[in-house]
Amino acid sequence: MMHIYVHIPFCDSICYYCDFKRRLYEKAVLKLWFKQIEKEVNALDLRSISTLYFGGGTPSCLPLDLFSQLASLFTPYLCKDYEWTVECNPNNINEALINTYLQAGVNRISLGVQSFDDTFLQAIGRKHSSQDVFNSIQRFREAGLNNLSVDLIYGLPNQTLADVKNEIRTFLSLNVPHLSIYALQIEPGSIFGKKGLKPCEEGLDANMYECIRQMMTEHGYEHYEISSYARDGMYSRHNRCYWDDSDFIGIGWGASGKEGSRRYDHVDTLSNYLQDERRVYVEDCDAPFESIMMSLRTCFGLDCQKWERKYHQDFKKVYDKQLQTYVPEYLYWKDHHLICTEKGLEILNTILVDFLPDD
Ligand code: SF4
């Protein structure tokens, strides 16, 4: 079974908080970019794709004929019960786009909402309104596409705890089965970073996190990953492959991939990618630690038997000191899985520092 991530690095505009690998949409480079993507795909032995994820950037800003061309590189290889997610911005959604996606076989949409409040949307440089969000959700549903996920950000400039509660109330009123919600990070390469914007106070940040968790779980959503909530088991199957140490293929400039204990990226800039689409392997990847780091984010935890088989180490022996410190208050055992308690999730970064290799 294969998991594939395709990075579409183009955006209609640049959000103030964004430091992802993305570029303003430029018609002139699209053809060349697609050629490189085709080269990457042709070099693969594609078969039985279990999860396919088009992320970005903004995949929904691709012209629809190009989207169909891109889709057709993968559709013959989708397995029977595949999950195919496309990230969309609410201002791109129209009937033609929905029809094209459905025809191609897309069955999950991740909607970049970030806030339901127009004042905050403007403050972070988003080009859509809350009404665009409501309209697009309705449109997808009318077309029969119900496997929807919303992305939100909390800790926005001047946002209060009451504002965050309102965001969650609005989310809950929409009856969407999946939420990904992240604290605003001030990245040095973002517009906010360059303007020297200060991050939200740590205490407020933590209160917001806790308030979100309470409201979401009270309404029947499972907090299945530190930033993700799902109802009725509608997890992101694709994201689970990142968290459970599975291999995945990354295609396109800005995409990473994993083959066993090896990670790879692509060249640093889009213009370099247009000349060289080959993978760049990461030399100093610490796969055993990364596996711990990713899996402790989830409510499924780290499968220690699998980890020991893969990395040929005795987990309890190697991490005896750490286990004594954190079990049972912050970490607990369920069969052979090591899992974070809710309290552990709140201090996950501190726990992980202790799991870092010594050198
Ligand atoms: S946040 Fe998303 S839409 Fe905004 S600039 Fe970054 S990649 Fe593009």
Coordinates of C-alpha atoms and ligand atoms in Angstrom, one line a residue:
M1 CA 0.0 0.0 0.0
M2 CA 1.4 3.4 -0.9
H3 CA 0.9 6.8 0.7
I4 CA 1.7 9.8 -1.6
Y5 CA 1.9 13.5 -0.9
V6 CA 2.0 15.9 -3.8
H7 CA 3.1 19.5 -3.1
I8 CA 1.4 22.2 -5.2
P9 CA 3.4 25.3 -4.3
F10 CA 1.3 28.0 -5.8
C11 CA -0.9 30.5 -4.0
D12 CA -3.2 33.3 -5.1
S13 CA -1.7 35.5 -2.3
I14 CA 0.6 35.2 0.6
C15 CA -0.8 34.9 4.1
Y16 CA 1.1 37.0 6.7
Y17 CA 1.9 34.0 9.0
C18 CA 3.1 31.6 6.2
D19 CA 6.6 30.3 5.9
F20 CA 5.7 27.2 3.8
K21 CA 7.3 26.3 0.5
R22 CA 5.0 28.4 -1.7
R23 CA 5.2 30.9 -4.5
L24 CA 2.7 33.4 -5.9
Y25 CA 0.8 31.7 -8.7
E26 CA 2.6 32.3 -12.0
K27 CA 1.1 30.9 -15.1
A28 CA 4.4 30.9 -16.9
V29 CA 6.0 28.3 -14.7
L30 CA 3.1 25.9 -14.4
K31 CA 3.9 23.9 -17.5
L32 CA 7.5 23.4 -16.6
W33 CA 6.6 22.5 -13.0
F34 CA 4.1 19.9 -14.2
K35 CA 6.8 18.4 -16.5
Q36 CA 9.0 17.9 -13.5
I37 CA 6.2 16.3 -11.5
E38 CA 5.5 14.0 -14.4
K39 CA 9.2 13.0 -14.5
E40 CA 9.1 12.2 -10.8
V41 CA 5.9 10.1 -11.1
N42 CA 7.2 8.3 -14.2
A43 CA 10.3 7.2 -12.2
L44 CA 8.1 5.5 -9.6
D45 CA 6.7 2.0 -9.7
L46 CA 3.2 3.1 -8.7
R47 CA 0.7 0.5 -7.4
S48 CA -2.1 0.3 -4.9
I49 CA -2.2 3.9 -3.6
S50 CA -4.0 3.9 -0.3
T51 CA -3.8 7.6 0.5
L52 CA -3.1 10.4 -1.8
Y53 CA -2.8 14.0 -0.5
F54 CA -2.6 17.1 -2.6
G55 CA -1.3 19.9 -0.3
G56 CA 0.4 23.2 -0.7
G57 CA 0.6 26.0 -1.3
T58 CA -3.0 26.0 -2.6
P59 CA -3.9 23.0 -4.8
S60 CA -7.3 24.6 -5.4
C61 CA -5.7 27.5 -7.3
L62 CA -4.4 25.2 -10.1
P63 CA -6.3 25.6 -13.4
L64 CA -8.8 22.8 -13.6
D65 CA -7.4 21.3 -16.8
L66 CA -4.0 21.0 -15.2
F67 CA -5.6 19.5 -12.1
S68 CA -7.1 16.8 -14.2
Q69 CA -3.8 16.1 -15.9
L70 CA -2.1 15.9 -12.5
A71 CA -4.9 13.6 -11.2
S72 CA -4.7 11.3 -14.1
L73 CA -1.1 10.4 -13.2
F74 CA -2.4 8.7 -10.1
T75 CA -6.0 7.6 -10.6
P76 CA -5.1 4.3 -12.4
Y77 CA -3.2 3.2 -9.3
L78 CA -5.7 4.0 -6.5
C79 CA -6.7 1.0 -4.4
K80 CA -10.3 0.1 -3.7
D81 CA -10.8 2.1 -0.5
Y82 CA -8.4 4.9 -1.1
E83 CA -8.5 8.3 0.7
W84 CA -7.7 11.3 -1.6
T85 CA -7.6 14.6 0.1
V86 CA -7.2 18.0 -1.6
E87 CA -6.4 21.2 0.4
C88 CA -8.7 24.0 -0.8
N89 CA -9.1 27.7 -0.1
P90 CA -12.7 28.7 0.3
N91 CA -12.4 31.5 -2.3
N92 CA -11.5 29.0 -5.0
I93 CA -14.6 26.9 -4.6
N94 CA -17.2 26.8 -7.5
E95 CA -19.3 24.3 -9.3
A96 CA -16.7 23.6 -12.0
L97 CA -14.0 22.9 -9.4
I98 CA -16.2 20.5 -7.4
N99 CA -17.3 18.6 -10.6
T100 CA -13.7 18.3 -11.7
Y101 CA -12.6 17.0 -8.3
L102 CA -15.5 14.5 -8.1
Q103 CA -14.9 13.3 -11.6
A104 CA -11.3 12.7 -10.8
G105 CA -12.2 10.7 -7.7
V106 CA -11.3 13.1 -4.8
N107 CA -13.1 12.0 -1.7
R108 CA -11.9 14.3 1.1
I109 CA -11.4 18.0 1.3
S110 CA -9.3 19.9 3.8
L111 CA -10.5 23.5 3.9
G112 CA -8.1 26.3 4.9
V113 CA -10.4 28.3 7.0
Q114 CA -8.1 29.6 9.7
S115 CA -10.8 31.8 11.3
F116 CA -14.6 32.3 11.0
D117 CA -14.2 36.0 11.9
D118 CA -13.6 38.4 9.0
T119 CA -11.6 40.8 11.2
F120 CA -9.1 38.1 12.0
L121 CA -9.1 36.8 8.5
Q122 CA -8.1 40.3 7.3
A123 CA -5.5 40.6 10.0
I124 CA -3.7 37.5 8.9
G125 CA -3.9 38.3 5.2
R126 CA -6.5 35.7 4.1
K127 CA -8.4 36.6 1.0
H128 CA -11.7 34.9 1.8
S129 CA -14.5 35.8 4.1
S130 CA -16.4 33.6 6.6
Q131 CA -19.3 33.6 4.1
D132 CA -17.0 32.0 1.5
V133 CA -16.4 29.2 4.1
F134 CA -20.0 28.6 4.8
N135 CA -20.9 28.6 1.0
S136 CA -18.1 26.2 0.1
I137 CA -19.0 23.7 2.9
Q138 CA -22.6 23.8 1.6
R139 CA -21.5 23.4 -2.0
F140 CA -19.3 20.3 -1.2
R141 CA -22.2 18.8 0.8
E142 CA -24.7 19.4 -1.9
A143 CA -22.4 17.6 -4.3
G144 CA -22.2 14.6 -1.9
L145 CA -18.7 15.3 -0.6
N146 CA -19.1 15.0 3.2
N147 CA -15.7 13.9 4.3
L148 CA -14.5 17.5 5.1
S149 CA -11.9 18.8 7.4
V150 CA -11.4 22.4 8.6
D151 CA -8.1 24.0 9.4
L152 CA -8.1 26.7 12.1
I153 CA -5.4 28.7 13.8
Y154 CA -5.6 30.0 17.4
G155 CA -3.5 32.6 19.2
L156 CA -4.0 35.2 16.4
P157 CA -3.0 38.8 17.1
N158 CA -5.3 40.3 19.7
Q159 CA -7.4 37.1 19.9
T160 CA -9.0 36.5 23.3
L161 CA -10.2 33.3 24.9
A162 CA -13.8 34.4 24.2
D163 CA -12.9 34.8 20.5
V164 CA -11.5 31.2 20.4
K165 CA -14.7 29.9 22.1
N166 CA -16.7 31.6 19.3
E167 CA -14.5 30.0 16.6
I168 CA -15.1 26.5 18.1
R169 CA -18.9 27.2 18.6
T170 CA -19.1 28.2 14.9
F171 CA -17.1 25.1 13.9
L172 CA -19.4 22.9 15.9
S173 CA -22.5 24.4 14.3
L174 CA -21.2 23.3 10.9
N175 CA -21.2 19.6 11.8
V176 CA -17.9 19.0 10.0
P177 CA -16.4 15.6 11.0
H178 CA -12.7 16.7 11.3
L179 CA -10.8 19.7 12.7
S180 CA -7.1 20.5 12.5
I181 CA -6.2 23.4 14.8
Y182 CA -2.8 24.9 15.3
A183 CA -1.3 27.6 17.5
L184 CA 0.0 30.6 15.5
Q185 CA 3.7 30.3 15.1
I186 CA 5.7 33.4 14.2
E187 CA 8.1 32.1 11.7
P188 CA 11.1 34.3 10.9
G189 CA 10.5 34.0 7.1
S190 CA 6.9 35.0 7.3
I191 CA 5.5 38.5 6.9
F192 CA 4.6 38.5 10.6
G193 CA 8.2 37.4 11.5
K194 CA 9.7 40.1 9.4
K195 CA 7.5 42.7 11.1
G196 CA 8.7 41.4 14.5
L197 CA 5.2 40.4 15.7
K198 CA 5.2 38.9 19.1
P199 CA 3.7 35.5 19.7
C200 CA 0.7 35.0 22.0
E201 CA 1.5 34.8 25.7
E202 CA 2.3 31.3 26.8
G203 CA -0.3 31.2 29.5
L204 CA -3.1 32.4 27.1
D205 CA -1.9 29.9 24.5
A206 CA -2.2 27.0 26.9
N207 CA -5.7 28.2 28.1
M208 CA -6.8 28.3 24.5
Y209 CA -5.5 24.8 23.8
E210 CA -7.3 23.5 26.9
C211 CA -10.5 25.3 26.1
I212 CA -10.5 23.9 22.5
R213 CA -9.9 20.4 23.8
Q214 CA -12.7 20.6 26.4
M215 CA -15.3 22.0 23.9
M216 CA -14.4 19.6 21.2
T217 CA -14.4 16.4 23.4
E218 CA -17.6 17.5 25.1
H219 CA -19.2 17.5 21.7
G220 CA -18.2 14.0 20.8
Y221 CA -14.9 14.7 18.9
E222 CA -12.0 12.5 19.7
H223 CA -8.7 14.3 20.4
Y224 CA -6.7 11.8 18.4
E225 CA -3.6 13.9 17.7
I226 CA -2.3 16.9 19.4
S227 CA -3.7 19.2 16.7
S228 CA -6.5 17.0 15.3
Y229 CA -10.0 16.1 16.3
A230 CA -12.3 13.6 14.6
R231 CA -15.9 12.4 15.0
D232 CA -17.0 8.9 14.3
G233 CA -13.4 7.7 13.6
M234 CA -13.1 10.0 10.6
Y235 CA -9.3 10.4 11.1
S236 CA -7.0 11.7 8.4
R237 CA -5.8 8.3 7.1
H238 CA -3.0 10.1 5.2
N239 CA -1.7 12.0 8.2
R240 CA -1.7 8.8 10.3
C241 CA 1.0 7.4 8.0
Y242 CA 3.3 10.3 9.1
W243 CA 2.6 9.6 12.8
D244 CA 2.9 5.8 12.7
D245 CA 6.3 5.7 11.0
S246 CA 5.0 4.4 7.7
D247 CA 6.8 5.1 4.5
F248 CA 5.4 7.8 2.2
I249 CA 6.4 9.3 -1.1
G250 CA 6.7 13.0 -1.5
I251 CA 6.4 14.5 -4.9
G252 CA 7.2 18.1 -6.0
W253 CA 9.2 21.0 -4.7
G254 CA 8.4 21.4 -1.0
A255 CA 7.5 17.7 -0.5
S256 CA 9.3 15.4 1.8
G257 CA 9.2 11.6 1.8
K258 CA 10.4 8.6 3.8
E259 CA 11.8 5.3 2.7
G260 CA 12.5 3.0 5.7
S261 CA 14.9 5.1 7.9
R262 CA 15.7 7.5 5.2
R263 CA 14.1 10.9 4.7
Y264 CA 14.3 13.0 1.6
D265 CA 13.3 16.5 0.5
H266 CA 13.8 18.3 -2.9
V267 CA 16.1 21.1 -3.9
D268 CA 15.8 24.4 -2.0
T269 CA 14.1 26.7 -4.5
L270 CA 11.4 26.3 -7.1
S271 CA 13.7 27.6 -9.9
N272 CA 16.2 24.9 -9.0
Y273 CA 13.4 22.3 -9.0
L274 CA 12.5 23.3 -12.5
Q275 CA 15.9 22.1 -13.6
D276 CA 16.4 19.2 -11.2
E277 CA 13.5 17.2 -9.8
R278 CA 15.5 14.6 -8.0
R279 CA 15.3 13.8 -4.4
V280 CA 17.7 15.2 -1.9
Y281 CA 18.3 12.7 1.0
V282 CA 18.6 14.1 4.5
E283 CA 21.9 12.9 6.0
D284 CA 21.4 13.5 9.7
C285 CA 17.9 12.0 10.0
D286 CA 17.5 10.3 13.4
A287 CA 14.8 7.8 12.5
P288 CA 14.3 6.1 15.9
F289 CA 13.8 9.4 17.6
E290 CA 11.5 10.8 14.8
S291 CA 9.4 7.7 15.2
I292 CA 8.9 8.4 18.9
M293 CA 8.4 12.1 18.3
M294 CA 5.6 11.6 15.7
S295 CA 3.8 8.8 17.4
L296 CA 3.6 10.4 20.8
R297 CA 1.5 13.1 19.2
T298 CA -1.4 10.7 18.8
C299 CA -3.8 8.9 21.1
F300 CA -2.6 5.6 19.5
G301 CA 0.9 6.2 20.8
L302 CA 4.1 4.5 20.0
D303 CA 3.9 0.8 19.1
C304 CA 7.1 -0.3 20.9
Q305 CA 7.1 -3.8 19.5
K306 CA 7.1 -2.4 16.0
W307 CA 9.8 0.2 17.0
E308 CA 12.0 -2.5 18.5
R309 CA 11.7 -4.7 15.4
K310 CA 12.5 -1.8 13.1
Y311 CA 15.3 -0.2 15.0
H312 CA 16.8 -3.3 16.7
Q313 CA 16.9 -1.7 20.2
D314 CA 15.3 -2.6 23.5
F315 CA 13.0 0.4 24.1
K316 CA 12.6 0.0 27.8
K317 CA 16.3 -0.4 28.3
V318 CA 17.3 2.5 26.2
Y319 CA 14.7 4.9 27.7
D320 CA 14.5 3.5 31.3
K321 CA 15.3 6.9 32.9
Q322 CA 12.7 8.7 30.8
L323 CA 10.1 6.2 31.5
Q324 CA 10.7 6.4 35.2
T325 CA 10.3 10.2 35.0
Y326 CA 7.1 10.4 32.9
V327 CA 5.1 7.2 33.6
P328 CA 2.3 7.2 34.7
E329 CA 1.5 10.9 35.0
Y330 CA 2.5 12.0 31.5
L331 CA 2.9 8.8 29.6
Y332 CA 1.2 5.4 30.1
W333 CA 1.3 1.9 28.7
K334 CA -1.6 0.2 26.9
D335 CA -0.4 -3.2 25.9
H336 CA 2.8 -2.5 24.1
H337 CA 1.9 1.0 23.1
L338 CA 3.4 4.0 25.0
I339 CA 0.8 6.9 24.9
C340 CA 0.8 10.5 26.2
T341 CA -1.8 11.4 28.8
E342 CA -3.7 14.6 28.2
K343 CA -1.3 16.2 30.7
G344 CA 1.6 14.7 28.7
L345 CA 0.4 16.2 25.5
E346 CA 0.5 19.6 27.1
I347 CA 4.2 19.2 27.8
L348 CA 5.1 17.0 24.8
N349 CA 8.0 19.2 23.7
T350 CA 9.6 18.9 27.1
I351 CA 9.2 15.1 27.1
L352 CA 10.7 14.9 23.7
V353 CA 13.8 16.8 24.6
D354 CA 14.4 14.1 27.2
F355 CA 14.0 11.4 24.6
L356 CA 16.5 13.1 22.3
P357 CA 19.8 11.1 21.8
D358 CA 22.6 12.4 24.0
D359 CA 25.2 13.6 21.4
Ligands
SF4_1 S1 -1.0 29.7 4.4 FE1 -1.5 28.4 2.6 S2 -2.6 29.8 1.3 FE2 -1.6 31.1 2.7 S3 0.3 31.6 1.7 FE3 0.8 29.8 2.9 S4 0.5 28.1 1.6 FE4 -0.5 29.8 0.6

